[in-house]
């Protein structure tokens, strides 16, 4: 990595990297890319988020689904850990709770591949500072 | 000078900015009770953790009560030191402390001198409303100090003395909450730690949690054994403090009464450690001159400065903390041990007493002396040169036990030959005294000329670290003095870093020297007492006809009859020692 | 790929399940098949909407219609009207309690607006191990702006104007703290981040460091710029390995990018951050104790003043803020004090993160604007009380907060209101208790914690808390006297009045607040020797109902202390002097012949 030497540099980097998260912020992009974010805070990990994440990575790769699996922090739904947010191309993010291997398999087979929701969706309950 | 105006107990007062409510009230004659707080003025020693919460006062506008010992005065502050709210809080807090304290005052060694007991009386505690479990710990006995931690009230004075003043770092708070207590790390025993037995923790403990190992019963047993000849030596600082135990003003010299009391107690011979102090000067002074002249001749094997070695806590301190310097201190034994050694050889021979039948008791201002007389190198076939070392306080207890009316005793003299001493021997009891005594002798031996003046005021005082240069007939002898082991450490570090250069250094472990020893009557945080004892020591020196050790006729006689000359082989065998790396 | 046109989300949370949401799902499937829309509409169970008061909830996508209190008999109408004809069933829509207007879209409901994530803005959104994702979300923009466009005084003014107060518990105005530290003259100053989160059940600081570590790093650098410090220290408990790991990664990325180190962004400002691990002592959350712990000393508080802002770490001026406080800073700089101080109440601005725990459905981490009521937090966000039980009390402010009753449910949460109610904000623990909780036992439980965590330095906290605990034990063991209640009150007030630090000054709060609000429970324990909630074992009694006992000897054979006697086929008997109240007989009896009183 090169050092960021000025505020202008920082802004430039922001432009570059923003495209990455834009995928998540704007749901109407044309790319066919599935994004899976696994809540990997202590609460999530304690409930098995690591296994869940590994399963998503392995399974999506094996099934040749073009997907980006990343980790993220605590979404606050600690009663429903592990929690996983899935963003299908062109759709709003959906958060699933209690995602163990079986649930992950169901999410891949039913939601990611067929676009049908599965039981265990967690309703969004907060505003962000961008709202 | 910046000042602030405030109101304490409805009286307006103008005081110096930055002082505490406690001091401001004190200046007005208002006494706010304190328990953990302790301050030795001018010695830079202060304990104010703000932990006991006895000194809380009401400050208008504050939600909670404020500890007077820690709260700085502020402009316009309105303070009530004895409102109902304050009195109730103080009593409740004290009741809580008492609820976790063994109520064995009747048989406690500290009874009558206990600050907690006084406080309970002062605050009129008649009932403990909140009774419950008491914390219990194992009692820890060492050669010199007993820790009965059940009686600890967490004032942290001992911890402050051990860490900040002495930099020994043995005692500190461990555990949390109700189990919190002051202890060596990992609840180790004191005798497994680097404790020097300086006894400053004992000197400041407000309760009976830290006390000296009481050996008076051994002394009584020896005195009542008709087969034993029991002789006693008494250290210089004892005579400047013992009177306090009998209601006398601090600084009252009781030398004559002391000798009389000891004789009344039944000691067969009443001698003086001051005699041995003179002997120490002969050996140490000669060693110093030897090292100095070889050094000046360019002998690279000679190390300077020479450090005094009279103080057993200091010896144990450098054996633990500065083992690399163990070749520097004088090899001369302390006066207590020189006395024991001479008593059990020269004196015993002279009187035809078998070594086993001679019991040597010493009266010391010190608790470390108990440890010192137990060191293996000071025993012959298991028989110690000094059998028992008891403190000034223990002696007072013995005198009271024997129903001796101390205040009415006539002045008596010490016995001869080991009771004769000079002013130089007396001043061993205060910081700066040993080196001044050494200078008086070394000067005359070195220059072969009589001293123009005997009082070296440049070496005296209460400053923690002092230095002076003495003109040795053209040669500037650089002298350093430290009292308190923390000051000693700082001085040694200055030497190690090359910042300071000295030819001779005197070190005493206790603040003020032996007058402030761990075995002296409790000063309860009053530094004036130490200063008065120091004045008394110099007064005794001034009263002496002979004030230079090498002029003590019985010392001269001892060399003529027995030792030969200072540093002779015999002297080396009987009066010198070696040090150990204890790391 | 089946592309359903519509989705019906049915709340499958405990509360709604209890209210027949299973039946709803079956019913919906049935009616959707009936109208032949099974390929167009899909029915899905969801987690709790947190709106259990109005459950069961059904949400129709894509139009986001939010139906409340739906019963199986409503299903037919919803399917036939809404799904088939596209006309929402207005009688089932949520009515705004103030405007009385029906709201169909969930996003415009108050409920949705009840949480606002500022400190947690990136938690669960970005990958905490990617500095790029942080930068993409305006990361380090605030630092860049401060360093290149503002003087430290201007930044401090902005923080002061925002009204931000310390989130660690004390609620001291952050900008003022920075200003005092700035004004302290010294060759060296320090910025300290207090991540020694110690309240049982609270984990907001951990979550922020795990989910958004850069926000804290950025804020610490801004603070350093403002107060004139080039050195920051994060004091974090070693029990937070993941937070430490993420923080380390974030620090190394920030260094590689030159956002920490020398000459940051070419402005000549230097700033470095080190991590200091704590052993997890609760009292080390107190700033002077924290500083002593970092200095290698025993973690014990010392009397203030001097405040750390004047004399802190190594005797140098030190600004100590907690994690959540820092996490608010970059947003305040980016969005402006004016934006921030619109949120919250008059004296408490912005949001507060709470760790919801206890007998509540949606246990978790929430962030709400100051001024939100306890009712909204507990019922709307928290989804109400578990298993449909009755709310009894909520304890805010960690182990030394007070227990508030239902009279306080509509109190808007802010620093001053909570103190006025006899509790406090603390670092944001919020524990909900239901009808089964015994308030005397709860007070004893908290005392146990503070007793354990007291450093032992000052007498009232060291011994006083022990005595409080002993009295509470005596009461819960059935040996209490009426005078004990008065003793608890008196002793508590002295402990509060005389303790050295915040721990002892607040530790009696659970006792005082439970006596104030639940004195009848205390009295029941001491006078009737009964525990109304049945929690205090010593006060329970097991008896055998003779008429129901068949003499099967099962209880006799299982009793561990031989307290049960009786002949075969004859009613048995429990010797109360031997009974240890273990409840084995109660569990084993097949005939419900054991009664509990």
CSV table of C-alpha atoms in Angstrom, one decimal, chain C residues 171-376:
chain,number,residue,atom,x,y,z
C,171,UNK,CA,-22.0,12.1,30.9
C,172,UNK,CA,-19.4,14.8,31.1
C,173,UNK,CA,-19.5,17.1,28.0
C,174,UNK,CA,-16.8,15.8,25.6
C,175,UNK,CA,-15.9,19.1,24.0
C,176,UNK,CA,-15.3,20.7,27.4
C,177,UNK,CA,-13.1,17.8,28.5
C,178,UNK,CA,-11.1,18.3,25.3
C,179,UNK,CA,-10.8,22.0,25.9
C,180,UNK,CA,-9.6,21.5,29.5
C,181,UNK,CA,-7.0,19.0,28.3
C,182,UNK,CA,-6.0,21.4,25.5
C,183,UNK,CA,-5.5,24.2,28.0
C,184,UNK,CA,-3.3,22.1,30.3
C,185,UNK,CA,0.3,23.1,29.5
C,186,UNK,CA,2.7,20.2,29.1
C,187,UNK,CA,5.4,18.8,26.9
C,188,UNK,CA,3.5,15.6,26.5
C,189,UNK,CA,-0.2,14.7,26.5
C,190,UNK,CA,-2.1,11.6,25.9
C,191,UNK,CA,-5.4,10.5,24.3
C,192,UNK,CA,-6.7,7.4,26.0
C,193,UNK,CA,-9.6,5.3,24.8
C,194,UNK,CA,-11.4,3.5,27.6
C,195,UNK,CA,-12.4,0.1,26.2
C,196,UNK,CA,-12.5,-1.5,29.6
C,197,UNK,CA,-16.2,-2.3,29.3
C,198,UNK,CA,-17.1,-4.0,32.5
C,199,UNK,CA,-20.9,-3.9,33.0
C,200,UNK,CA,-22.3,-7.4,33.0
C,201,UNK,CA,-24.2,-7.8,29.8
C,202,UNK,CA,-22.9,-4.7,28.1
C,203,UNK,CA,-20.9,-5.1,24.9
C,204,UNK,CA,-21.4,-2.0,22.8
C,205,UNK,CA,-17.8,-1.0,23.0
C,206,UNK,CA,-16.7,-4.5,22.0
C,207,UNK,CA,-19.1,-4.4,19.1
C,208,UNK,CA,-17.8,-1.1,17.9
C,209,UNK,CA,-14.2,-2.2,18.1
C,210,UNK,CA,-15.1,-5.5,16.4
C,211,UNK,CA,-17.3,-3.9,13.7
C,212,UNK,CA,-15.8,-0.5,13.1
C,213,UNK,CA,-12.3,-0.1,14.6
C,214,UNK,CA,-11.3,2.7,12.3
C,215,UNK,CA,-13.9,5.0,13.6
C,216,UNK,CA,-12.2,4.9,17.0
C,217,UNK,CA,-8.7,5.3,15.5
C,218,UNK,CA,-9.9,8.3,13.5
C,219,UNK,CA,-11.6,9.9,16.4
C,220,UNK,CA,-8.5,9.4,18.7
C,221,UNK,CA,-6.3,11.1,16.1
C,222,UNK,CA,-8.8,14.0,15.9
C,223,UNK,CA,-8.7,14.3,19.7
C,224,UNK,CA,-4.9,14.2,19.6
C,225,UNK,CA,-4.9,17.1,17.1
C,226,UNK,CA,-7.3,19.1,19.3
C,227,UNK,CA,-5.6,18.6,22.6
C,228,UNK,CA,-2.0,18.6,21.3
C,229,UNK,CA,-1.2,15.0,21.9
C,230,UNK,CA,0.8,12.8,19.6
C,231,UNK,CA,0.3,9.6,21.5
C,232,UNK,CA,-2.9,7.5,21.9
C,233,UNK,CA,-3.5,4.5,24.1
C,234,UNK,CA,-6.4,2.1,23.9
C,235,UNK,CA,-7.0,0.3,27.2
C,236,UNK,CA,-8.8,-2.8,26.4
C,237,UNK,CA,-9.6,-5.9,28.4
C,238,UNK,CA,-7.8,-9.0,27.4
C,239,UNK,CA,-11.1,-10.9,27.4
C,240,UNK,CA,-11.9,-9.1,24.1
C,241,UNK,CA,-9.5,-11.1,21.8
C,242,UNK,CA,-11.5,-10.4,18.6
C,243,UNK,CA,-11.8,-6.7,19.2
C,244,UNK,CA,-8.0,-6.6,20.0
C,245,UNK,CA,-7.3,-8.5,16.8
C,246,UNK,CA,-9.5,-6.3,14.6
C,247,UNK,CA,-8.1,-3.2,16.2
C,248,UNK,CA,-4.5,-4.4,15.6
C,249,UNK,CA,-5.3,-5.0,11.9
C,250,UNK,CA,-7.0,-1.6,11.6
C,251,UNK,CA,-4.0,0.1,13.3
C,252,UNK,CA,-1.6,-1.5,10.9
C,253,UNK,CA,-3.7,-0.5,7.9
C,254,UNK,CA,-3.9,3.0,9.2
C,255,UNK,CA,-0.2,3.1,9.6
C,256,UNK,CA,0.5,1.7,6.1
C,257,UNK,CA,-1.8,4.3,4.7
C,258,UNK,CA,0.0,7.1,6.6
C,259,UNK,CA,-3.2,7.9,8.5
C,260,UNK,CA,-1.3,7.3,11.7
C,261,UNK,CA,2.4,8.0,12.2
C,262,UNK,CA,4.3,11.1,11.2
C,263,UNK,CA,3.2,14.0,9.1
C,264,UNK,CA,-0.4,12.7,8.6
C,265,UNK,CA,-1.9,13.8,5.3
C,266,UNK,CA,1.1,16.1,4.8
C,267,UNK,CA,-0.1,18.4,7.6
C,268,UNK,CA,2.8,17.9,9.9
C,269,UNK,CA,0.6,16.3,12.5
C,270,UNK,CA,2.0,13.2,14.2
C,271,UNK,CA,-0.1,10.6,16.0
C,272,UNK,CA,0.5,7.0,17.1
C,273,UNK,CA,-1.7,4.6,18.9
C,274,UNK,CA,-0.7,1.7,21.2
C,275,UNK,CA,-2.8,-1.0,22.7
C,276,UNK,CA,-2.7,-1.6,26.5
C,277,UNK,CA,-4.3,-4.8,27.7
C,278,UNK,CA,-6.2,-4.8,31.0
C,279,UNK,CA,-7.1,-7.9,33.1
C,280,UNK,CA,-10.7,-7.1,33.1
C,281,UNK,CA,-11.2,-5.4,36.5
C,282,UNK,CA,-14.5,-3.6,36.6
C,283,UNK,CA,-13.0,-0.7,38.6
C,284,UNK,CA,-10.5,0.0,35.8
C,285,UNK,CA,-13.3,1.5,33.9
C,286,UNK,CA,-12.9,4.4,36.3
C,287,UNK,CA,-10.5,6.7,34.6
C,288,UNK,CA,-7.9,7.2,37.4
C,289,UNK,CA,-7.9,3.4,38.1
C,290,UNK,CA,-7.5,2.8,34.4
C,291,UNK,CA,-4.5,5.2,34.2
C,292,UNK,CA,-2.9,3.5,37.2
C,293,UNK,CA,-3.4,0.2,35.6
C,294,UNK,CA,-1.6,1.4,32.4
C,295,UNK,CA,1.2,2.8,34.5
C,296,UNK,CA,1.8,-0.7,35.8
C,297,UNK,CA,0.3,0.0,39.2
C,298,UNK,CA,-2.6,-1.6,41.0
C,299,UNK,CA,-5.9,-0.7,39.3
C,300,UNK,CA,-7.2,1.6,42.0
C,301,UNK,CA,-8.8,5.0,41.7
C,302,UNK,CA,-7.4,8.1,43.3
C,303,UNK,CA,-9.2,11.1,44.4
C,304,UNK,CA,-10.1,13.7,41.8
C,305,UNK,CA,-9.1,16.4,41.4
C,306,UNK,CA,-6.5,16.4,39.9
C,307,UNK,CA,-8.5,15.2,36.9
C,308,UNK,CA,-6.7,13.3,34.2
C,309,UNK,CA,-7.1,16.3,31.9
C,310,UNK,CA,-4.7,18.0,34.2
C,311,UNK,CA,-2.6,15.2,35.5
C,312,UNK,CA,-3.2,11.7,34.1
C,313,UNK,CA,-1.0,9.0,32.5
C,314,UNK,CA,2.5,9.4,33.9
C,315,UNK,CA,1.4,12.7,35.4
C,316,UNK,CA,0.7,14.2,32.0
C,317,UNK,CA,-2.5,15.8,30.8
C,318,UNK,CA,-4.6,12.9,29.5
C,319,UNK,CA,-8.0,12.9,27.7
C,320,UNK,CA,-9.9,9.8,28.5
C,321,UNK,CA,-13.0,9.0,26.4
C,322,UNK,CA,-14.8,5.7,26.0
C,323,UNK,CA,-15.2,3.8,22.7
C,324,UNK,CA,-18.8,4.8,22.0
C,325,UNK,CA,-18.0,8.5,22.6
C,326,UNK,CA,-15.1,8.3,20.1
C,327,UNK,CA,-17.3,6.5,17.5
C,328,UNK,CA,-19.6,9.5,17.4
C,329,UNK,CA,-16.8,12.0,16.7
C,330,UNK,CA,-16.2,11.5,12.9
C,331,UNK,CA,-19.9,11.7,12.2
C,332,UNK,CA,-20.2,14.9,14.1
C,333,UNK,CA,-17.3,16.4,12.1
C,334,UNK,CA,-18.7,15.2,8.8
C,335,UNK,CA,-22.3,16.0,9.3
C,336,UNK,CA,-21.9,19.0,11.6
C,337,UNK,CA,-22.8,19.8,15.1
C,338,UNK,CA,-26.1,21.2,13.9
C,339,UNK,CA,-27.1,17.9,12.5
C,340,UNK,CA,-26.1,16.0,15.6
C,341,UNK,CA,-27.7,18.3,18.2
C,342,UNK,CA,-31.1,18.1,16.4
C,343,UNK,CA,-31.2,14.5,17.7
C,344,UNK,CA,-32.0,13.8,21.3
C,345,UNK,CA,-33.3,15.9,24.2
C,346,UNK,CA,-32.4,19.3,25.5
C,347,UNK,CA,-29.5,18.2,27.6
C,348,UNK,CA,-28.6,14.9,26.1
C,349,UNK,CA,-27.8,15.0,22.4
C,350,UNK,CA,-27.4,12.2,19.8
C,351,UNK,CA,-28.1,8.6,20.4
C,352,UNK,CA,-27.2,6.0,22.9
C,353,UNK,CA,-26.4,2.3,22.4
C,354,UNK,CA,-27.9,-0.1,24.8
C,355,UNK,CA,-27.3,-3.8,25.3
C,356,UNK,CA,-30.8,-5.2,25.8
C,357,UNK,CA,-30.8,-8.3,28.0
C,358,UNK,CA,-32.8,-10.2,30.5
C,359,UNK,CA,-36.4,-11.4,30.0
C,360,UNK,CA,-36.9,-9.7,26.7
C,361,UNK,CA,-37.6,-11.2,23.3
C,362,UNK,CA,-35.0,-9.3,21.2
C,363,UNK,CA,-31.9,-9.5,23.2
C,364,UNK,CA,-29.3,-7.5,21.3
C,365,UNK,CA,-27.6,-4.2,20.7
C,366,UNK,CA,-29.7,-1.3,19.9
C,367,UNK,CA,-29.1,2.4,19.3
C,368,UNK,CA,-31.8,4.9,19.9
C,369,UNK,CA,-32.0,8.7,20.0
C,370,UNK,CA,-31.8,10.2,23.4
C,371,UNK,CA,-35.4,10.8,24.6
C,372,UNK,CA,-36.7,7.5,23.4
C,373,UNK,CA,-38.9,6.0,26.2
C,374,UNK,CA,-38.1,2.9,28.0
C,375,UNK,CA,-41.4,1.5,26.8
C,376,UNK,CA,-40.4,2.0,23.2
